[in-house]
PDB file of C-alpha atoms in Angstrom:
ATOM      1  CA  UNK A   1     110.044 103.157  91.787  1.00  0.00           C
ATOM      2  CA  UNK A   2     107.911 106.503  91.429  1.00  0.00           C
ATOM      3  CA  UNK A   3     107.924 109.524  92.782  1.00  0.00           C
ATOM      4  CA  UNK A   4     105.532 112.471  93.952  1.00  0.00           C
ATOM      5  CA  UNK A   5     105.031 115.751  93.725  1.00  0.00           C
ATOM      6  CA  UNK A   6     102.429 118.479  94.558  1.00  0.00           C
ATOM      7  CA  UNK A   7     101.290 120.875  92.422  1.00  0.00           C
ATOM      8  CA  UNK A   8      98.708 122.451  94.455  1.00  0.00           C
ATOM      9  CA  UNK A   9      96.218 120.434  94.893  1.00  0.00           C
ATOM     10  CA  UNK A  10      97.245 118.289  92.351  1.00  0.00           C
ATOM     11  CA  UNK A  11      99.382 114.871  93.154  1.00  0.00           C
ATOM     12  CA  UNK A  12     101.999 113.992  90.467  1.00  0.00           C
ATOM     13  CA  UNK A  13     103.520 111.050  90.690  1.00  0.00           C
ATOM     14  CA  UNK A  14     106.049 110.189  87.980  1.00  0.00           C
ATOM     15  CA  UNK A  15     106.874 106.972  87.069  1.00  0.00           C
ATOM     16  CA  UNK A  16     110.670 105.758  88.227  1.00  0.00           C
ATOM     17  CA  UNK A  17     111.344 101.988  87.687  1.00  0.00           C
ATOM     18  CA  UNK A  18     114.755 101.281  85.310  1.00  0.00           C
ATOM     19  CA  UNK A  19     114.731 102.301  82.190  1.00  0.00           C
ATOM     20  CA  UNK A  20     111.188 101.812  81.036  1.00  0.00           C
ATOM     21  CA  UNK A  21     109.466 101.868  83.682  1.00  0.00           C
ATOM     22  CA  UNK A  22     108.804  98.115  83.415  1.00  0.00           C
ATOM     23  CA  UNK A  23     106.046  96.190  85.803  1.00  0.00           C
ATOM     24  CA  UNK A  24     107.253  93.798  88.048  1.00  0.00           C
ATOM     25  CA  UNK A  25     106.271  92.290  90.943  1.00  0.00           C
ATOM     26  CA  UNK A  26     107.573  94.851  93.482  1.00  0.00           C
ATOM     27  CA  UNK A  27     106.489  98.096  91.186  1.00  0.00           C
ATOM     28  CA  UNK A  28     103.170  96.642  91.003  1.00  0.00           C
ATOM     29  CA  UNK A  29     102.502  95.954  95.031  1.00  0.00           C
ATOM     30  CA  UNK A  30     104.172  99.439  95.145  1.00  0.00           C
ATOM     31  CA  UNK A  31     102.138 101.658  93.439  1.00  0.00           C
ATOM     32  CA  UNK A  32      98.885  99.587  94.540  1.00  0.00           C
ATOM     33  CA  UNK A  33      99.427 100.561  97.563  1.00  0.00           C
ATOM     34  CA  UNK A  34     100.061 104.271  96.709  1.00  0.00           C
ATOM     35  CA  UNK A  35      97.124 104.325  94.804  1.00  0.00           C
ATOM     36  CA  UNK A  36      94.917 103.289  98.295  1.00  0.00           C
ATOM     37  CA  UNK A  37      96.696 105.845 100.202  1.00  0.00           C
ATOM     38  CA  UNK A  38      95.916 108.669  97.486  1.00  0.00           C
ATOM     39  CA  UNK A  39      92.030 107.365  97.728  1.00  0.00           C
ATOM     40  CA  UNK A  40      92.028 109.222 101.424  1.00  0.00           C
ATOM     41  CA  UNK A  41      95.302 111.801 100.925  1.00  0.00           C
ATOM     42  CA  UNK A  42      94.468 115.531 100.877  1.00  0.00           C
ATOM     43  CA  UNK A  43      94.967 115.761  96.985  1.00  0.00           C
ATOM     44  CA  UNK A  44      92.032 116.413  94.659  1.00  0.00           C
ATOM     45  CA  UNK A  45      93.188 114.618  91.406  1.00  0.00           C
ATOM     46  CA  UNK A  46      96.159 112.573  90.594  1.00  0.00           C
ATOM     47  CA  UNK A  47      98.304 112.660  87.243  1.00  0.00           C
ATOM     48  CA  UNK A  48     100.748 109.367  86.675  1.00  0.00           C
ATOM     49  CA  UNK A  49     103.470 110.229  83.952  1.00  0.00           C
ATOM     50  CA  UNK A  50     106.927 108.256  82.806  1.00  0.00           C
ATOM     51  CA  UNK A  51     110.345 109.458  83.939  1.00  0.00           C
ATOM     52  CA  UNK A  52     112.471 110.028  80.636  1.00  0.00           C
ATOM     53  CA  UNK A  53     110.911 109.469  77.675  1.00  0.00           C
ATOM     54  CA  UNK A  54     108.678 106.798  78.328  1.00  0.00           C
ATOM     55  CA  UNK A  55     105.691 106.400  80.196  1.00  0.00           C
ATOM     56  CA  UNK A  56     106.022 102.657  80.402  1.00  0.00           C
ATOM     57  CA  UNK A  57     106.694  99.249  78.502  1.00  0.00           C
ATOM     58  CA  UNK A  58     105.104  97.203  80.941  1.00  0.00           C
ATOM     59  CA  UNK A  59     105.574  93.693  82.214  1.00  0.00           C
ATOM     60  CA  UNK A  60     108.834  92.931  82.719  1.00  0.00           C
ATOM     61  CA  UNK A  61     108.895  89.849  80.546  1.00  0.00           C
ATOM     62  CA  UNK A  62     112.399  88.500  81.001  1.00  0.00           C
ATOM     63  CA  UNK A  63     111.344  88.818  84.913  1.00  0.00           C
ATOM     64  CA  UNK A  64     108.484  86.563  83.658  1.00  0.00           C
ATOM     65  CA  UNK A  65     110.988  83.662  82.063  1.00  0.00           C
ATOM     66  CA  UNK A  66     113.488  83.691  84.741  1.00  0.00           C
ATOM     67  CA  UNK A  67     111.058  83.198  87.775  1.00  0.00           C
ATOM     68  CA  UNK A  68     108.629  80.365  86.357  1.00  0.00           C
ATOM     69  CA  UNK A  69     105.420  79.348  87.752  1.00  0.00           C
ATOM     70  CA  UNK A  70     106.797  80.292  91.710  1.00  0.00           C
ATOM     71  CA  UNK A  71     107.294  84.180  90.028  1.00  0.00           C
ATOM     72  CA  UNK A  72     104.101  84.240  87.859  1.00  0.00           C
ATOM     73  CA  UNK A  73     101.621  83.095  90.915  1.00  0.00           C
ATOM     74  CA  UNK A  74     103.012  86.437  92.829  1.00  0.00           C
ATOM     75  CA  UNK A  75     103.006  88.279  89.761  1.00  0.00           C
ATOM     76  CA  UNK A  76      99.896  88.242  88.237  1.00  0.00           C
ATOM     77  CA  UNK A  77      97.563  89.162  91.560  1.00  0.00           C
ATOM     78  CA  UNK A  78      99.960  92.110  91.953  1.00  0.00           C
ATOM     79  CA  UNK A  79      99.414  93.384  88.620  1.00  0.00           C
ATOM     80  CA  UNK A  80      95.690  92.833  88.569  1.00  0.00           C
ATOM     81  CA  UNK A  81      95.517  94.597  92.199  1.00  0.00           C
ATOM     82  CA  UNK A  82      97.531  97.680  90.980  1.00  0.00           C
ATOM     83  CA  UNK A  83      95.168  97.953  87.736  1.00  0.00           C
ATOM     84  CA  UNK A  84      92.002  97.658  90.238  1.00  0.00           C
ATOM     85  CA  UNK A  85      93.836 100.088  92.472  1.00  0.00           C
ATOM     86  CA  UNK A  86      93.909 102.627  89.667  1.00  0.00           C
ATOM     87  CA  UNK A  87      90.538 101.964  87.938  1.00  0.00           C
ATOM     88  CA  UNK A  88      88.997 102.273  91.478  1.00  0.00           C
ATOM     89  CA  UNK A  89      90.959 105.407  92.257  1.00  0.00           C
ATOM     90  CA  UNK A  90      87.477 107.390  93.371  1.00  0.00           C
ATOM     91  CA  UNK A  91      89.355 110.852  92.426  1.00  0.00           C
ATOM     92  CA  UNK A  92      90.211 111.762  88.829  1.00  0.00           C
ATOM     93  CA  UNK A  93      92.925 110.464  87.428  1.00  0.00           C
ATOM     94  CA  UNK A  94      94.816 111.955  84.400  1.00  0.00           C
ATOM     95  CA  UNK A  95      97.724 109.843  82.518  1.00  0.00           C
ATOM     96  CA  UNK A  96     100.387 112.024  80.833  1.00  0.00           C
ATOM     97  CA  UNK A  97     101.297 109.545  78.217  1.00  0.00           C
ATOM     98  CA  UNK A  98     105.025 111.172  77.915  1.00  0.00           C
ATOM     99  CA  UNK A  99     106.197 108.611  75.687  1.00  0.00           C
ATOM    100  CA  UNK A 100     105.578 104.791  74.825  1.00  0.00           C
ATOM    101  CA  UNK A 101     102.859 102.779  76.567  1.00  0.00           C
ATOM    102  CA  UNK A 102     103.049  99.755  75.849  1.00  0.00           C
ATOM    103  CA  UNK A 103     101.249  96.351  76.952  1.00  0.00           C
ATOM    104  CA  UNK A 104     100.551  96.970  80.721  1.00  0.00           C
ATOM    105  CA  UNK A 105     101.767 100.475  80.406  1.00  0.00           C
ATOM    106  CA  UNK A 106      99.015 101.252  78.267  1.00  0.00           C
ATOM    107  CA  UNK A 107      96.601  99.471  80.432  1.00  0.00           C
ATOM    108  CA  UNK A 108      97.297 102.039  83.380  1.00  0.00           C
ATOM    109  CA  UNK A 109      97.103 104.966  81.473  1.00  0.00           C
ATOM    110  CA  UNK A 110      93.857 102.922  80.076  1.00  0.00           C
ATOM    111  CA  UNK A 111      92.321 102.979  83.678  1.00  0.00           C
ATOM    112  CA  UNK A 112      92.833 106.435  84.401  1.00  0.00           C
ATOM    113  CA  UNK A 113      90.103 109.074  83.594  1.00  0.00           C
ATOM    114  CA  UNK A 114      91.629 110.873  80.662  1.00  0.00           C
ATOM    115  CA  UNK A 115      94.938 110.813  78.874  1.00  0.00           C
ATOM    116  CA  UNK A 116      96.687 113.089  76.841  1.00  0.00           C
ATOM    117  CA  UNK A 117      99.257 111.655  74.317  1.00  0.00           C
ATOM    118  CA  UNK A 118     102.423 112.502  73.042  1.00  0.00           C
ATOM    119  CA  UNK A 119     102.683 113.154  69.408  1.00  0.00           C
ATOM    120  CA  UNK A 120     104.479 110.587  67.575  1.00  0.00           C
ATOM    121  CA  UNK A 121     104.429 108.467  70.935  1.00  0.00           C
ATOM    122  CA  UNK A 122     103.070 104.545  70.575  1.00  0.00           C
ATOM    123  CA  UNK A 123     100.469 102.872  72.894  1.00  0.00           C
ATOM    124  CA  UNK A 124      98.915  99.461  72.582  1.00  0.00           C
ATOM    125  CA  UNK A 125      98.511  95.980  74.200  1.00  0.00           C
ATOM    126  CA  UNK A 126     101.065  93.470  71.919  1.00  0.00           C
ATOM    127  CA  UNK A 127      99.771  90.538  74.401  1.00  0.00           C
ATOM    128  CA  UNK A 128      98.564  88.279  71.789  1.00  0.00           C
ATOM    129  CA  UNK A 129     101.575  88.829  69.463  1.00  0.00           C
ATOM    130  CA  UNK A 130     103.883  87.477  72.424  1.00  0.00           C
ATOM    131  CA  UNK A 131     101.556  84.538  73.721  1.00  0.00           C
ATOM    132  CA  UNK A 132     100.122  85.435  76.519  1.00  0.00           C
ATOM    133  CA  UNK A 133      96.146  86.459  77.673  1.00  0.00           C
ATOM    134  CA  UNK A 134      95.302  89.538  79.574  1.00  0.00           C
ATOM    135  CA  UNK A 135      94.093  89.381  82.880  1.00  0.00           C
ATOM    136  CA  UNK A 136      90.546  89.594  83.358  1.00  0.00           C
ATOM    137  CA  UNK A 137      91.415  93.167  85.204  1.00  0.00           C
ATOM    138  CA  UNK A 138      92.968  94.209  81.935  1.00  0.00           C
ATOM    139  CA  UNK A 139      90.663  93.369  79.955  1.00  0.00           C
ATOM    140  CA  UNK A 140      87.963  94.599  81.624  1.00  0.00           C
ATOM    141  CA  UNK A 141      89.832  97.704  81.512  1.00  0.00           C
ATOM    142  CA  UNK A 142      90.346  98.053  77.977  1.00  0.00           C
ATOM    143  CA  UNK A 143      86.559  96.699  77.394  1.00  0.00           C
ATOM    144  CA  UNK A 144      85.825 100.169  79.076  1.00  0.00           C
ATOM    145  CA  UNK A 145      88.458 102.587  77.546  1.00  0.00           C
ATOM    146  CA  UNK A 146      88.479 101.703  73.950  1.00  0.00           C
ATOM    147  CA  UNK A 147      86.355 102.506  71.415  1.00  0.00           C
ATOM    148  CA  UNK A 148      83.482  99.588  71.011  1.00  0.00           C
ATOM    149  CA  UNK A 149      83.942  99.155  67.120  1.00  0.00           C
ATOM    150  CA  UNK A 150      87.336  98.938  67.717  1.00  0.00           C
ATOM    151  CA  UNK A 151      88.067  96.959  70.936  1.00  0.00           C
ATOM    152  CA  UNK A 152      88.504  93.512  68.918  1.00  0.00           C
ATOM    153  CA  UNK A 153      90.713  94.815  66.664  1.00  0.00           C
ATOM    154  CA  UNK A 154      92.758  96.486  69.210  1.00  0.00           C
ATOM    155  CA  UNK A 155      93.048  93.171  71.284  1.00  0.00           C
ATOM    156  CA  UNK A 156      93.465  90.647  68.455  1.00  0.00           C
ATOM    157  CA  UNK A 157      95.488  92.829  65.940  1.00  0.00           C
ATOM    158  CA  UNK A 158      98.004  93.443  68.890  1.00  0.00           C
ATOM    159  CA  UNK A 159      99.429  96.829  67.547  1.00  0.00           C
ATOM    160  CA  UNK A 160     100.357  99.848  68.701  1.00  0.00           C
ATOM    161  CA  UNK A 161      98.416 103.320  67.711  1.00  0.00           C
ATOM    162  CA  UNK A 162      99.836 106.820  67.379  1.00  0.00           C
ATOM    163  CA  UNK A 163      98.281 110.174  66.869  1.00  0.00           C
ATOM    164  CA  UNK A 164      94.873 110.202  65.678  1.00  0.00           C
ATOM    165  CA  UNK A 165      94.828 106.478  65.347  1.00  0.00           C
ATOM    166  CA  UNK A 166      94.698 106.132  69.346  1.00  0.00           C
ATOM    167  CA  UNK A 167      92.598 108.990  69.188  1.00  0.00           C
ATOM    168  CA  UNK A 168      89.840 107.100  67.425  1.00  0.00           C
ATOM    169  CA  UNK A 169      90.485 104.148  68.909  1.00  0.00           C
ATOM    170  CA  UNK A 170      89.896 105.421  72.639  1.00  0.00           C
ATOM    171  CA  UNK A 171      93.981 105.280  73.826  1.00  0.00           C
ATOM    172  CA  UNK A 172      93.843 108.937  73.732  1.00  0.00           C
ATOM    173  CA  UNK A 173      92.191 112.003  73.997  1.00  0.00           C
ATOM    174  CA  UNK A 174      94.046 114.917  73.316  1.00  0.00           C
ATOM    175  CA  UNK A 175      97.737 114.485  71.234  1.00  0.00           C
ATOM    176  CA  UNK A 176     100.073 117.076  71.908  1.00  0.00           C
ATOM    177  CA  UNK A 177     104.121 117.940  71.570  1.00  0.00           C
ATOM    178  CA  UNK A 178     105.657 116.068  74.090  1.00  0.00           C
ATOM    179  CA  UNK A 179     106.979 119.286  75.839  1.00  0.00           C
ATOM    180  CA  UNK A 180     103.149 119.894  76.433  1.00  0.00           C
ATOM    181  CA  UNK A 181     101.778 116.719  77.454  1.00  0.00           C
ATOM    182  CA  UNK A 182     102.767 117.084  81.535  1.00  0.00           C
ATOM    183  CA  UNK A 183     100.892 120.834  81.467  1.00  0.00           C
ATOM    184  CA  UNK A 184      98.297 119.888  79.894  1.00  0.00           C
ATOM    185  CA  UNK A 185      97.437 116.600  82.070  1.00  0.00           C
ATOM    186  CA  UNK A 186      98.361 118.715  85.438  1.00  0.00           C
ATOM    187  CA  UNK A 187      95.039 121.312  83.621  1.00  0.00           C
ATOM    188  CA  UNK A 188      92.811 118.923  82.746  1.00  0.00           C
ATOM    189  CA  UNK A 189      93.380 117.012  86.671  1.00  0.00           C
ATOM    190  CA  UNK A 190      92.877 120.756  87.766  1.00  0.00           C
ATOM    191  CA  UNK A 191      89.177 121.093  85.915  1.00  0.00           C
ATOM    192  CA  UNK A 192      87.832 117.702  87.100  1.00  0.00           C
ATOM    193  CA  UNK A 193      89.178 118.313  90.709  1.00  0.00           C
ATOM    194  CA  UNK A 194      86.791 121.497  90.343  1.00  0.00           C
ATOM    195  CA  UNK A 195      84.224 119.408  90.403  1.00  0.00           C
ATOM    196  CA  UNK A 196      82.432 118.340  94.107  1.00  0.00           C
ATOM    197  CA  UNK A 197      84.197 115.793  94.843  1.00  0.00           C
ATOM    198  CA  UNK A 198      81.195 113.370  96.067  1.00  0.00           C
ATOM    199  CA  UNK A 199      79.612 113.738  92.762  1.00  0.00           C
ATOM    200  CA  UNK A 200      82.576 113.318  91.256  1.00  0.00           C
ATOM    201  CA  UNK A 201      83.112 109.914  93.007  1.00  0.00           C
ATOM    202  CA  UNK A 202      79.072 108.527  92.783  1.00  0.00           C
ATOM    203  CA  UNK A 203      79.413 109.216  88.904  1.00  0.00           C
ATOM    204  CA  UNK A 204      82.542 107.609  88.725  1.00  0.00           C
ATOM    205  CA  UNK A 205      81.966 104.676  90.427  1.00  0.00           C
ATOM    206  CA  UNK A 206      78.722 104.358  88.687  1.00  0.00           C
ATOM    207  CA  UNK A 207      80.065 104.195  85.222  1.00  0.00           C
ATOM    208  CA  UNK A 208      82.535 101.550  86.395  1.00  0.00           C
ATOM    209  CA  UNK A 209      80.648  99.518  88.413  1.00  0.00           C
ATOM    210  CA  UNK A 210      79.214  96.751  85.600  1.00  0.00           C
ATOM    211  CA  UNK A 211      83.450  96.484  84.717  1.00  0.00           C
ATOM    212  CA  UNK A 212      84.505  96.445  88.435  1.00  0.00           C
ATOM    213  CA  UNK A 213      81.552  93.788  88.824  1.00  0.00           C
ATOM    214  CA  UNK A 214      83.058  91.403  86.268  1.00  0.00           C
ATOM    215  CA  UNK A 215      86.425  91.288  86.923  1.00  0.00           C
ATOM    216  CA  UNK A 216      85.022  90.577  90.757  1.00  0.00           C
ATOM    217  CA  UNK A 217      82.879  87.913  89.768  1.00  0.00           C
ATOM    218  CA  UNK A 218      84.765  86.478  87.021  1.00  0.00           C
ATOM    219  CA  UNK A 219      87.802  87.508  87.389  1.00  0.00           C
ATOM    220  CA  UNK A 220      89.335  84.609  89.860  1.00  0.00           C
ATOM    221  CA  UNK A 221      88.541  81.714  87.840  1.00  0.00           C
ATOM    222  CA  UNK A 222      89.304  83.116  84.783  1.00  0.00           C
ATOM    223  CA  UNK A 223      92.813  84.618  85.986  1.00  0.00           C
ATOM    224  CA  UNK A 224      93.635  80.762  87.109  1.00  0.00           C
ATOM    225  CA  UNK A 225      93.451  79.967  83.422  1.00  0.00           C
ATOM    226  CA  UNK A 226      95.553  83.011  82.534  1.00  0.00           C
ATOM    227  CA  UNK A 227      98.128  81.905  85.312  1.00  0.00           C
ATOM    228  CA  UNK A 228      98.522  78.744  84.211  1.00  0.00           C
ATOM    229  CA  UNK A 229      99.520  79.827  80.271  1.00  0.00           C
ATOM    230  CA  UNK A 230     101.477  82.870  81.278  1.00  0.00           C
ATOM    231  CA  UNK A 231     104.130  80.108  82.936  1.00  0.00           C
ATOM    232  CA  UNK A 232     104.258  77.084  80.524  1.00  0.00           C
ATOM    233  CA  UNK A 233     107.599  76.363  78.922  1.00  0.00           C
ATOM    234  CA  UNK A 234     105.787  77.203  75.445  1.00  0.00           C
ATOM    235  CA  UNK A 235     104.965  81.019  76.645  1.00  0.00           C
ATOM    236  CA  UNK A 236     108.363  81.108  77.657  1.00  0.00           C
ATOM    237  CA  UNK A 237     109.613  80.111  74.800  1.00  0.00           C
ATOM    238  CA  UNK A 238     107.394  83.221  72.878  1.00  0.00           C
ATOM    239  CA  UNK A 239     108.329  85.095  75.354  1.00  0.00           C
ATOM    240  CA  UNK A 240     111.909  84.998  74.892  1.00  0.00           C
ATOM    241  CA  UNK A 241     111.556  85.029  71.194  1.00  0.00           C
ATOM    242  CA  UNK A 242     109.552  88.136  71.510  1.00  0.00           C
ATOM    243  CA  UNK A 243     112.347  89.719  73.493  1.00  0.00           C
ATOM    244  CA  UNK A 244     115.220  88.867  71.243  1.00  0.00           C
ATOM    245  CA  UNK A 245     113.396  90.283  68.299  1.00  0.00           C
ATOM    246  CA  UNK A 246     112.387  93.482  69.701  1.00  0.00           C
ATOM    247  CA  UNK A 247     114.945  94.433  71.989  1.00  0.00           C
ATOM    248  CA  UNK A 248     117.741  93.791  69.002  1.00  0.00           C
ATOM    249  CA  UNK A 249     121.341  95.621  70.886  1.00  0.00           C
ATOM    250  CA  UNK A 250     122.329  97.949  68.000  1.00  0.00           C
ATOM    251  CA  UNK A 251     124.853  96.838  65.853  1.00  0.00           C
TER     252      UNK A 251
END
């Protein structure tokens, strides 16, 4: 579902999961869990980036409508822990955003520490458009990525942003050609790994502790509410709708 590789001291692990890289309820417990293991692993900074030419559409929705409520009670902790995992990640964290991010795949590249775009390349959360909330994880995520002014917008309009429109909207901050977005990401995780790590990691955790704190506190009860939408037999009905129309076969 991913792989890694080392680039000195420099952990880059690329995305692997079908053919976009879509979240479900194995990827998710999956890359949690590599995320905890890279907290303590000899690496100084991570970079996540897409196989192909996509960094990642996110939940796997049809996943979603075939499993039910039985599917949807697994899924949604594992998705929340693998944002946390990521957000949490007490070593910097670059996303090469290769290609589309979509949903939850622009989300994670949301919780990392910087991400550098692909020109012409489309990230946004669509959430509303389809039916369904964000977990509190999520949005707690996006609360602290995106650009105040424009957070509602961002959440309610459900769009996706290219270029300098995720640029001023906080999904972004460098655009590049795509054949330079993977370099670039590795150079950036190389300057912030320069820096002492235990600084590094009280600053970090600093600035994220008042979103870590509400996702903790409010998170539970909240997500319950989220749960309980995400599987009713109208949400899979949107859901499936949603599908149909975007993912058209060619004629």
């Amino acid at each position: 579902m991913f792989e890694i590789a080392r680039r000195n001291d420099i952990a880059v692990l690329t995305l692997s999961h079908g053919k976009a890289n879509t979240m479900d309820v194995e990827f998710c417990a999956a890359l949690a869990d590599q995320f905890r293991a890279l907290a303590s692993d000899p690496c100084r900074a991570v970079v996540i980036v897409g196989q192909g030419r996509i960094f990642s559409a996110g939940v796997d929705l049809l996943r979603i409508v075939d499993g039910g409520m039985a599917y949807v009670e697994r899924f949604l902790p594992a998705l929340s822990a693998m944002f946390n995992a990521v957000f949490e990640c007490p070593k910097p964290v670059v996303a090469a955003i290769n290609g589309a991010a979509i949903a939850g795949g622009c989300v994670l590249a949301c919780a990392a520490d910087q991400r550098v775009l692909a020109e012409g390349a489309r990230t946004g959360v669509p959430e509303l458009k389809v039916g369904v909330p964000l977990p509190m994880s999520a949005l707690e995520i996006m609360r602290f990525a995106v650009t105040h002014r424009y957070l509602q917008s961002v959440l309610y309009g459900a769009d996706t942003f290219a270029g300098e429109d995720a640029l001023q909207r906080g999904l972004a901050d460098e655009v590049l050609a795509s054949g330079q977005v993977l370099e670039r990401a590795i150079a950036l995780a190389e300057s912030l790994a320069t820096v002492p790590l235990q600084a590094f990691v009280l600053t970090k955790q600093a600035l994220r502790a008042a979103s870590i704190a509400r996702i903790r506190a409010e998170g539970p009860a909240y997500d319950q509410q989220a749960l309980a939408h995400w599987a009713s037999p109208d949400t899979a009905a949107g859901i499936r709708a949603y599908v149909e129309k975007t993912f058209k076969p060619a004629k």
